[in-house]
mmCIF file of C-alpha atoms in Angstrom:
data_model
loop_
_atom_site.group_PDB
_atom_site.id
_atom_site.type_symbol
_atom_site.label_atom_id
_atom_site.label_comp_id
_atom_site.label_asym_id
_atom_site.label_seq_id
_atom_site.Cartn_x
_atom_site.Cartn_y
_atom_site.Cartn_z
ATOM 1 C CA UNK X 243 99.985 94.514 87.747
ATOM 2 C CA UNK X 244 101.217 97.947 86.644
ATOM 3 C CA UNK X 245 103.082 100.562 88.695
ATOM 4 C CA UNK X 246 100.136 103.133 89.020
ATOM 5 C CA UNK X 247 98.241 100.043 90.718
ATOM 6 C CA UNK X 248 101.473 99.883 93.024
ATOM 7 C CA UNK X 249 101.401 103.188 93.714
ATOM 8 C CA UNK X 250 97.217 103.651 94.656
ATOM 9 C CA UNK X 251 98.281 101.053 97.058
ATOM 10 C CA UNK X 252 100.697 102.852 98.587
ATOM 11 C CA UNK X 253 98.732 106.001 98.391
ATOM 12 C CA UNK X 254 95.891 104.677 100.341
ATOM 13 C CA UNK X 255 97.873 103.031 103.245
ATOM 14 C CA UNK X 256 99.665 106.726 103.274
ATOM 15 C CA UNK X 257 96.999 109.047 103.122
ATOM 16 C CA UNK X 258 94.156 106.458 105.151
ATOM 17 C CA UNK X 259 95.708 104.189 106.967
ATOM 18 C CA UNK X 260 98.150 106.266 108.636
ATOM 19 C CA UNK X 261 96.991 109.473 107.336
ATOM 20 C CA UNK X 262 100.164 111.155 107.614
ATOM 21 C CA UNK X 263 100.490 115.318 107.766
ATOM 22 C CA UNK X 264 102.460 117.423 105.631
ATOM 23 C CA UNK X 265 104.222 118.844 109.023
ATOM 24 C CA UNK X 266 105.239 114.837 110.223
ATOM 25 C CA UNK X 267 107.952 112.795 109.620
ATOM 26 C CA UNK X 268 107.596 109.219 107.900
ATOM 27 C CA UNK X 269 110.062 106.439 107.643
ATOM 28 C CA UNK X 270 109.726 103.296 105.407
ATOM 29 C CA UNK X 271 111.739 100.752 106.745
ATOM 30 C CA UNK X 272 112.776 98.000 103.731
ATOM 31 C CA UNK X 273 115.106 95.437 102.870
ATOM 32 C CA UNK X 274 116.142 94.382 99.150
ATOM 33 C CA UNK X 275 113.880 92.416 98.470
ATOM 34 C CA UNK X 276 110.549 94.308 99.118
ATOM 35 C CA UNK X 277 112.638 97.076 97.774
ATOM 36 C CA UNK X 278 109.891 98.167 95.251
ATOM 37 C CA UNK X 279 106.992 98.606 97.390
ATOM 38 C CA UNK X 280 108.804 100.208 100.201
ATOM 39 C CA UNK X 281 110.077 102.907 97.220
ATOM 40 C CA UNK X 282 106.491 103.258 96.350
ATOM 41 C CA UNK X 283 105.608 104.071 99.917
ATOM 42 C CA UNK X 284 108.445 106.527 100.036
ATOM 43 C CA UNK X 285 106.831 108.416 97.141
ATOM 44 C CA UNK X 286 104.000 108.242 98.598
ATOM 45 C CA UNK X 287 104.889 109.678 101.965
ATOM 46 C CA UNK X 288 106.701 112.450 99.866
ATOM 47 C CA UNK X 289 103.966 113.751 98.165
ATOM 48 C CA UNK X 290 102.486 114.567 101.664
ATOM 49 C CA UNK X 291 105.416 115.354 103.526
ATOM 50 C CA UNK X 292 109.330 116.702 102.720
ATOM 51 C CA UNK X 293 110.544 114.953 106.083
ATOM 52 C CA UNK X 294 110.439 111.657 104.516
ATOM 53 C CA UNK X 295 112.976 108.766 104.984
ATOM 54 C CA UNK X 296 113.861 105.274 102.694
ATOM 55 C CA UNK X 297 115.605 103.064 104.641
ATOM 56 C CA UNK X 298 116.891 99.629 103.336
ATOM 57 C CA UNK X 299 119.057 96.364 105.504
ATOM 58 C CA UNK X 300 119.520 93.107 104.100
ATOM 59 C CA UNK X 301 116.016 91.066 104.873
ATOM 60 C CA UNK X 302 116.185 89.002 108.070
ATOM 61 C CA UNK X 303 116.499 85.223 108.818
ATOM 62 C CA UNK X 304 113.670 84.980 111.000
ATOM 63 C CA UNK X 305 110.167 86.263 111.533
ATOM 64 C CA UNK X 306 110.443 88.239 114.740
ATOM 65 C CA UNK X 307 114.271 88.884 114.394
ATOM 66 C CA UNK X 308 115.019 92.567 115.839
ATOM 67 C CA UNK X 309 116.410 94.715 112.741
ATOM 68 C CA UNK X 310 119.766 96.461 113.177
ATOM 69 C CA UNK X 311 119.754 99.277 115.774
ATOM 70 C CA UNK X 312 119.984 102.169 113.664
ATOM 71 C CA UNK X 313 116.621 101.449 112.124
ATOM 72 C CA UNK X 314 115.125 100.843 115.604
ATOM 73 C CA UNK X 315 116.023 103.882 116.538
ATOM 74 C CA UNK X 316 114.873 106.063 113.233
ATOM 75 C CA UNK X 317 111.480 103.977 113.927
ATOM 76 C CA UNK X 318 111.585 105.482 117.440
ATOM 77 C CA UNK X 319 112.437 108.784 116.536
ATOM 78 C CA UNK X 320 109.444 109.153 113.643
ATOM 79 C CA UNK X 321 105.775 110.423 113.523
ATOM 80 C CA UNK X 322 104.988 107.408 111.368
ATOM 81 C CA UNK X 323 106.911 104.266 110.306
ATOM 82 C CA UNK X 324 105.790 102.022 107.863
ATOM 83 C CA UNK X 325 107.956 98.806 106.960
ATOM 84 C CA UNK X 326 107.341 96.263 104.051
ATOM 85 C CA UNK X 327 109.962 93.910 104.773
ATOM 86 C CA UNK X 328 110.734 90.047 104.234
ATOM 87 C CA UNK X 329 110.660 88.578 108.447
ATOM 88 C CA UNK X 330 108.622 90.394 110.272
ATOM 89 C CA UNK X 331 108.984 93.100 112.656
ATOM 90 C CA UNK X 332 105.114 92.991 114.037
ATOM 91 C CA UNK X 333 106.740 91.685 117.132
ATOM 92 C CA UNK X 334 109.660 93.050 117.997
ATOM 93 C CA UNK X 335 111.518 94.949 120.441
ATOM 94 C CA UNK X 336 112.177 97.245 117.951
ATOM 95 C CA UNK X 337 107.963 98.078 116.841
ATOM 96 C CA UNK X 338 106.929 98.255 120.349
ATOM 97 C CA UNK X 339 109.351 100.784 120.872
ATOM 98 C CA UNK X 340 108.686 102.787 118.747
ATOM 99 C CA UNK X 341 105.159 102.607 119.516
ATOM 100 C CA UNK X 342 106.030 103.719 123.355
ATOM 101 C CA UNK X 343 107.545 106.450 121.719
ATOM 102 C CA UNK X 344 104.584 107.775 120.204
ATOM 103 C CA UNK X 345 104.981 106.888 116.934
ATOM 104 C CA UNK X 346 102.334 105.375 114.953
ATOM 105 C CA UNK X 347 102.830 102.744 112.043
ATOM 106 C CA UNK X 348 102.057 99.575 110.476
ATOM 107 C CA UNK X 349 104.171 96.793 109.366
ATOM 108 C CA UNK X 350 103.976 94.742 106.207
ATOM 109 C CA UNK X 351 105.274 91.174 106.699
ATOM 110 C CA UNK X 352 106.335 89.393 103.563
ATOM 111 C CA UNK X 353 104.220 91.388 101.078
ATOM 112 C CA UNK X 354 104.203 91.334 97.449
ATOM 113 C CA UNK X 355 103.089 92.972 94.663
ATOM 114 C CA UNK X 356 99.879 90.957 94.142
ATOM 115 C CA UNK X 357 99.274 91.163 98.260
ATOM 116 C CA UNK X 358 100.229 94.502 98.420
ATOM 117 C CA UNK X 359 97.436 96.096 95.670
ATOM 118 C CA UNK X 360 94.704 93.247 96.721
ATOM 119 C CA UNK X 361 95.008 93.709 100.309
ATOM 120 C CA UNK X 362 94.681 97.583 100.267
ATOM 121 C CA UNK X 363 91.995 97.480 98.025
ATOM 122 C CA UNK X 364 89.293 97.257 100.918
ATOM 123 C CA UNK X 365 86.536 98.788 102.696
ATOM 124 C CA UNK X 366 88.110 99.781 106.038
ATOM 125 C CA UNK X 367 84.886 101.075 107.662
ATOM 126 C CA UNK X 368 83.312 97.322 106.870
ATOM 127 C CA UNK X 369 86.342 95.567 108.373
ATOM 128 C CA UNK X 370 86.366 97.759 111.648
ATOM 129 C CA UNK X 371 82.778 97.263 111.876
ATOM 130 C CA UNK X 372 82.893 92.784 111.665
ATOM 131 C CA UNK X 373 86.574 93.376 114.439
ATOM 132 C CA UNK X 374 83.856 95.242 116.699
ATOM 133 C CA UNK X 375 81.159 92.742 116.496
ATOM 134 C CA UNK X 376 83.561 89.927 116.960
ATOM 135 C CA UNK X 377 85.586 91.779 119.928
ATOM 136 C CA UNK X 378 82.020 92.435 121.485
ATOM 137 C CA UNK X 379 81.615 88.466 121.789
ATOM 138 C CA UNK X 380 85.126 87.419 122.813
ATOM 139 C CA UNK X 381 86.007 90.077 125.483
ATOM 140 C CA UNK X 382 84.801 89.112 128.533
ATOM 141 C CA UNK X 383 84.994 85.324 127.598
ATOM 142 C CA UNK X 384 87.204 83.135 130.745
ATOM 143 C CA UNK X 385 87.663 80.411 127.750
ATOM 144 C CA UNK X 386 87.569 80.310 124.261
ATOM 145 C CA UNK X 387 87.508 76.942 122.477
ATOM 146 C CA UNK X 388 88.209 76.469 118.730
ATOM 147 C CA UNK X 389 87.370 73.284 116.926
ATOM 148 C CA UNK X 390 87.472 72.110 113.315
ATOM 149 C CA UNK X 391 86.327 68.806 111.397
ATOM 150 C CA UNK X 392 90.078 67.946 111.242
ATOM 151 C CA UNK X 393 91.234 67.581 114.321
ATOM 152 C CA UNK X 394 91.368 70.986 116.295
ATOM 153 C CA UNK X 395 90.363 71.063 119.806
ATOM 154 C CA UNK X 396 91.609 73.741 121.778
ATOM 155 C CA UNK X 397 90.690 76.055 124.343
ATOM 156 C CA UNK X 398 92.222 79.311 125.533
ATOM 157 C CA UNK X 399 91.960 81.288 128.353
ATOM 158 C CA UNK X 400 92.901 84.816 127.899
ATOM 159 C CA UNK X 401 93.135 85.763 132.289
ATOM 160 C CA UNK X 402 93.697 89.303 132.282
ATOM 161 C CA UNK X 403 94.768 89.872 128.686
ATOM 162 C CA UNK X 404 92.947 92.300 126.384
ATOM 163 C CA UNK X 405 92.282 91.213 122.962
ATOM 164 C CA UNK X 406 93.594 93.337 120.547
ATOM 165 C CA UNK X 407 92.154 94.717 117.129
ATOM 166 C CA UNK X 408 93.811 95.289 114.147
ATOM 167 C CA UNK X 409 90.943 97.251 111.652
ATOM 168 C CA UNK X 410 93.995 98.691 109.723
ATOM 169 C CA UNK X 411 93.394 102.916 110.999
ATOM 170 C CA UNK X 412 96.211 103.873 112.011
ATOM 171 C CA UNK X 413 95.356 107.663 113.441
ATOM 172 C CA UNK X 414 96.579 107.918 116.845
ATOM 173 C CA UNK X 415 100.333 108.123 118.115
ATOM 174 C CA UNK X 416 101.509 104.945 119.335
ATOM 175 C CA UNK X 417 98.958 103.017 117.415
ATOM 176 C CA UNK X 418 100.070 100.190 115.348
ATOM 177 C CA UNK X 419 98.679 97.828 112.655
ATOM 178 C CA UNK X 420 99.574 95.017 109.796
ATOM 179 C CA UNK X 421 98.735 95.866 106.611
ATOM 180 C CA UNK X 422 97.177 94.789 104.978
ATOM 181 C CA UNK X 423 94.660 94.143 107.931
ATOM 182 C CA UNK X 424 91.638 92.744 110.036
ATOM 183 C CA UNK X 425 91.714 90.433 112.697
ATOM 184 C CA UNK X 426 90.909 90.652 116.338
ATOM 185 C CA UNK X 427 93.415 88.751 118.413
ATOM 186 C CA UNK X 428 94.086 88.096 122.176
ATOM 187 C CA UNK X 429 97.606 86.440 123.533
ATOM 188 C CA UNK X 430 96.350 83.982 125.882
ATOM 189 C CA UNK X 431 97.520 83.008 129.279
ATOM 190 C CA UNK X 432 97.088 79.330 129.314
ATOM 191 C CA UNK X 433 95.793 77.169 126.127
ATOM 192 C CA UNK X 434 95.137 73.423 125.959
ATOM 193 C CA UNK X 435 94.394 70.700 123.143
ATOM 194 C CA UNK X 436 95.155 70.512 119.228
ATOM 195 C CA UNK X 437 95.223 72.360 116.761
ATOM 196 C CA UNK X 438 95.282 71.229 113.087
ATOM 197 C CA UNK X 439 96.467 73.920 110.901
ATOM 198 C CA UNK X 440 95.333 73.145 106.895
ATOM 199 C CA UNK X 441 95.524 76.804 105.454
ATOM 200 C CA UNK X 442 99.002 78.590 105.130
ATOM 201 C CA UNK X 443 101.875 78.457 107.253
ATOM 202 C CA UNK X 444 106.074 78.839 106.717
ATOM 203 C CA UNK X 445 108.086 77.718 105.617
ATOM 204 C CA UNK X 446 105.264 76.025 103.392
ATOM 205 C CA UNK X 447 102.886 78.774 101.961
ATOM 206 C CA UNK X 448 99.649 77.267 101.068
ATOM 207 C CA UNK X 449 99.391 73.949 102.244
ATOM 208 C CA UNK X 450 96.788 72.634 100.207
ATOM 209 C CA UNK X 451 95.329 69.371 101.436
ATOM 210 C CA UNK X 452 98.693 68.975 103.664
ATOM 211 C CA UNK X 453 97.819 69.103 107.558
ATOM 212 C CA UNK X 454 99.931 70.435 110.194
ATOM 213 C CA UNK X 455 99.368 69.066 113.749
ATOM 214 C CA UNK X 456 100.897 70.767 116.771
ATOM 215 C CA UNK X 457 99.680 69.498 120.588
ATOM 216 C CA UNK X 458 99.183 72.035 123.298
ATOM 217 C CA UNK X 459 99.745 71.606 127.425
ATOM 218 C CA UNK X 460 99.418 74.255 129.771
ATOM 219 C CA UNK X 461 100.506 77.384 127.630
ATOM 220 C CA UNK X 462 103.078 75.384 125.503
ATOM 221 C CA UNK X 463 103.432 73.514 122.344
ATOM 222 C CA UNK X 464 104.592 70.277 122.805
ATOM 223 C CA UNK X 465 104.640 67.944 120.005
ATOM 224 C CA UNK X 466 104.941 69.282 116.347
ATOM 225 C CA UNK X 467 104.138 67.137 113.172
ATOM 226 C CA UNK X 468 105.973 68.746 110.775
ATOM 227 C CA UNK X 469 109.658 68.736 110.150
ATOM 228 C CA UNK X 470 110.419 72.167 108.624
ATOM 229 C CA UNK X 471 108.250 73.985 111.520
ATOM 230 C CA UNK X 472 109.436 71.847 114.222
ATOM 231 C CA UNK X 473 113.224 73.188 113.041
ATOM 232 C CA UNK X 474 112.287 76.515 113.303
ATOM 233 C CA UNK X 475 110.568 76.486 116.309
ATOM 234 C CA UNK X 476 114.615 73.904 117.899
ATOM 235 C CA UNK X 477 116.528 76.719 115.991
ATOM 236 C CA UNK X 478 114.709 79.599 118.547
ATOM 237 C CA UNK X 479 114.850 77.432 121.381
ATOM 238 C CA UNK X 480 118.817 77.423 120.903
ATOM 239 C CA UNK X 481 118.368 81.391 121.769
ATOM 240 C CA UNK X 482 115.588 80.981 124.398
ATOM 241 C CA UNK X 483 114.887 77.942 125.565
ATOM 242 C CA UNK X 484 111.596 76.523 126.435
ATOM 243 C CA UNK X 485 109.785 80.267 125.670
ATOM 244 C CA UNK X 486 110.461 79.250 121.704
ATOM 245 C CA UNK X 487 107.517 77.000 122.297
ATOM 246 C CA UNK X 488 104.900 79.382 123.871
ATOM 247 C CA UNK X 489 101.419 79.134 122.558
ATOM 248 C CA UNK X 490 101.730 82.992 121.294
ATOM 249 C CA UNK X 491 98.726 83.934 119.882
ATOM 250 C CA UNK X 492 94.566 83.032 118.717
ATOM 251 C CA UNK X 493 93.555 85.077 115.893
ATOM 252 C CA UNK X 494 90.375 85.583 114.054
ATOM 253 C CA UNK X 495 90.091 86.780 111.119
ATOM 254 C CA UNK X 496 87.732 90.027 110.304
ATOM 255 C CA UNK X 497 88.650 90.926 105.967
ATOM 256 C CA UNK X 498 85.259 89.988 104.032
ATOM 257 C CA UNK X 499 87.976 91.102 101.052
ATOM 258 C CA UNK X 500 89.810 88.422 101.541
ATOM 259 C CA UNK X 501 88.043 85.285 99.655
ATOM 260 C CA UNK X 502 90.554 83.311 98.744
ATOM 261 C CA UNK X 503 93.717 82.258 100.353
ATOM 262 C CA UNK X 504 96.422 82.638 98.555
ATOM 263 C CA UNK X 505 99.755 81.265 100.307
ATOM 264 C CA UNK X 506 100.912 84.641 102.290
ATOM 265 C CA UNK X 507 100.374 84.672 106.221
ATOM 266 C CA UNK X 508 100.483 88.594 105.878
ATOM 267 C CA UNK X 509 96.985 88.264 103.870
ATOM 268 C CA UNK X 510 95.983 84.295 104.988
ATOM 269 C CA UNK X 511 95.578 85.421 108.787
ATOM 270 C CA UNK X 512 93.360 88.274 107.489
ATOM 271 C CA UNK X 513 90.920 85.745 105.980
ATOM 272 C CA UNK X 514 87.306 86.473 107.805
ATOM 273 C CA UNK X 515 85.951 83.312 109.172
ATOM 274 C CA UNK X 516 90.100 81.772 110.118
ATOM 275 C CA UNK X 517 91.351 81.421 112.864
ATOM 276 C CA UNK X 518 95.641 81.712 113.346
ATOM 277 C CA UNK X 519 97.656 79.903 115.702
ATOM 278 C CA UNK X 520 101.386 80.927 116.219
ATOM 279 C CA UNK X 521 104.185 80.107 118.106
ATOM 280 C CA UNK X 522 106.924 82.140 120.190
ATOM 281 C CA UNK X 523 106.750 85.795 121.216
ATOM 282 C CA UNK X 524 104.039 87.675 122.579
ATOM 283 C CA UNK X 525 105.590 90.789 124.021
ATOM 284 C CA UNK X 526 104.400 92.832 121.399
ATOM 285 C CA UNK X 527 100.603 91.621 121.789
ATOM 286 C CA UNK X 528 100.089 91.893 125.134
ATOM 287 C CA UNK X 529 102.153 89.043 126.775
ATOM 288 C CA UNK X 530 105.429 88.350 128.406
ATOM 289 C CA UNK X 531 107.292 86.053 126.028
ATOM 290 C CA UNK X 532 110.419 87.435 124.628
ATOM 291 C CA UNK X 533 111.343 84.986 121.391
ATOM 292 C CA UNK X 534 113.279 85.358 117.801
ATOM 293 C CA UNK X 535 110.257 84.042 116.153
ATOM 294 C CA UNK X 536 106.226 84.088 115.834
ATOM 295 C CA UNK X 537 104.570 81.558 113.657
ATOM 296 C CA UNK X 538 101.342 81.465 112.623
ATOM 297 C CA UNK X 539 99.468 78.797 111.636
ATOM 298 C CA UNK X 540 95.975 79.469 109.507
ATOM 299 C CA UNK X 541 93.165 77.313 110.150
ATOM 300 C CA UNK X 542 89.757 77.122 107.986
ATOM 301 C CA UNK X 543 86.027 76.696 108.348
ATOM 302 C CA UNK X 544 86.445 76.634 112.179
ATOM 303 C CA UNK X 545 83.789 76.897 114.861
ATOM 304 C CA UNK X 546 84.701 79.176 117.640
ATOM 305 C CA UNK X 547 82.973 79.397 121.371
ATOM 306 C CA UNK X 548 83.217 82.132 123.960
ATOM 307 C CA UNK X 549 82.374 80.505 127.374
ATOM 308 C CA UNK X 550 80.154 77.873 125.523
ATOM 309 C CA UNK X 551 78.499 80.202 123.067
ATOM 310 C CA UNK X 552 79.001 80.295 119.171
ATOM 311 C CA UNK X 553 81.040 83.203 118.250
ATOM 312 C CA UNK X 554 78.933 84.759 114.681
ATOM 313 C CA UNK X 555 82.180 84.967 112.893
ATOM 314 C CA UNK X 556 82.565 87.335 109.552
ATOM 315 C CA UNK X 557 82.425 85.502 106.155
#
């Protein structure tokens, strides 16, 4: 792909997504390796505004992991923040913060190049439209239950969480977003039952044909198949205990753009007519988890029921 498609990308997530002013002040939090897209962003931001700020940390070891304080605190002090970096700050300390604060932003989890210029190249309107529709049918639902043909089972009950929706408009202060985005997501109170996950999850990428089987009891994953996860998920609980384990998150997905999974969670989760599973904190989504990591898991072709009826999902 060539720079000027790099830098249309970062010119619509600038001027649409978070449709910064000349008279704000922007800062694109990085790390070396996402280095070139959060310089494009920069530009970007430039072009609109001379209060612009670049700022770059060496990338994380975990998804989750708060980033050093002095870029919590330029997140805090911004308009807009925008932050293409390796782990993910989504759900930190750190992005809700700054959100409380006022500012407005969206973070960009593991993107590359190839996610970066497919995943802004979308119809925004379209993908705000399918969160509605699918928000309408979940809202007021005491259980939602998500099955597959390969083993998933599992029901959630949100209690008195809100499900969230992530359409990718970023326009009001304190509003927040992935990019790229669309999904409409909720994180639950209690959750029971298996879940199979046969789409894209890390350390893997794109699992292709490999399964993933994680059991659920009363709000907590208890059994994980997979080695690699299952370390990830011992490694938090060094830091936190049994909260490493909390069922975090249900997901569905809401970008008709997205056809094709390609291997990135940042894009995968996006996917309309998935669902995502994860793992760990929740604080940032509505919940009361505090954790050093969030996994999802994506799962395909599922059937999803609010209180016994079929959820229309977007494909």
């Amino acid at each position: 792909m060539s720079d000027s498609d790099v830098a249309a990308a970062a010119e619509t997530a600038v001027r649409q997504c978070v449709a910064l002013d000349d008279a704000e002040s922007c800062v694109v939090v990085t790390d070396d390796k996402r280095l070139p897209i959060g310089e494009a962003l920069y530009e970007a931001a430039r072009a609109v505004t001379e209060d612009a700020t670049l700022l770059r940390y060496p990338p994380g070891n975990q998804h989750g992991e708060e980033p050093p304080a002095p870029v919590a605190a330029a997140m805090a002090e911004a308009d807009v923040f925008l932050a293409p970096t390796t782990k993910s700050l989504s759900h930190t300390r750190a992005r809700g913060d700054a959100c409380e604060a006022g500012a407005r932003g969206a973070t960009l989890p593991g993107i590359t190049e190839e996610v970066f210029t497919t995943g802004l190249d979308a119809d925004y309107d379209a993908i705000a439209s399918h969160s509605l529709s699918v928000l309408e049918q979940v809202n007021d639902a005491e259980e939602v239950r998500v099955t597959t043909d390969r083993g998933t089972d599992i029901t959630f009950e949100p209690g008195d969480r809100d499900w969230l929706s992530d359409t990718g408009i970023v326009h009001d202060a304190g509003a927040f977003s992935n990019l790229p985005a669309g999904e409409v997501f909720v994180s639950p109170e209690n959750a029971n039952g298996t879940y199979v996950v046969d789409g894209t999850m890390m350390p893997h990428g794109l699992l292709d044909g490999e399964e993933l089987r994680f059991e659920v009891e009363d709000g907590y994953v208890t059994d994980i198949s997979d080695d690699d996860v299952r370390e990830q998920v011992e490694a938090g609980a060094e830091d936190v205990g049994r909260d490493a384990y909390n069922l975090a998150e249900l997901g569905i997905g809401t970008n008709v753009g997205v056809t094709d999974l390609v291997g990135s969670v940042l894009l995968d989760e996006k996917a309309a007519g998935t669902v995502h599973i994860a793992i760990g904190d929740d604080a940032g989504i509505g919940g009361d988890t505090d954790a050093p990591l969030h996994l999802d898991g994506i799962i395909q072709d599922p059937t999803v029921y609010a209180d016994g009826e079929e959820v229309e999902l977007p494909r």
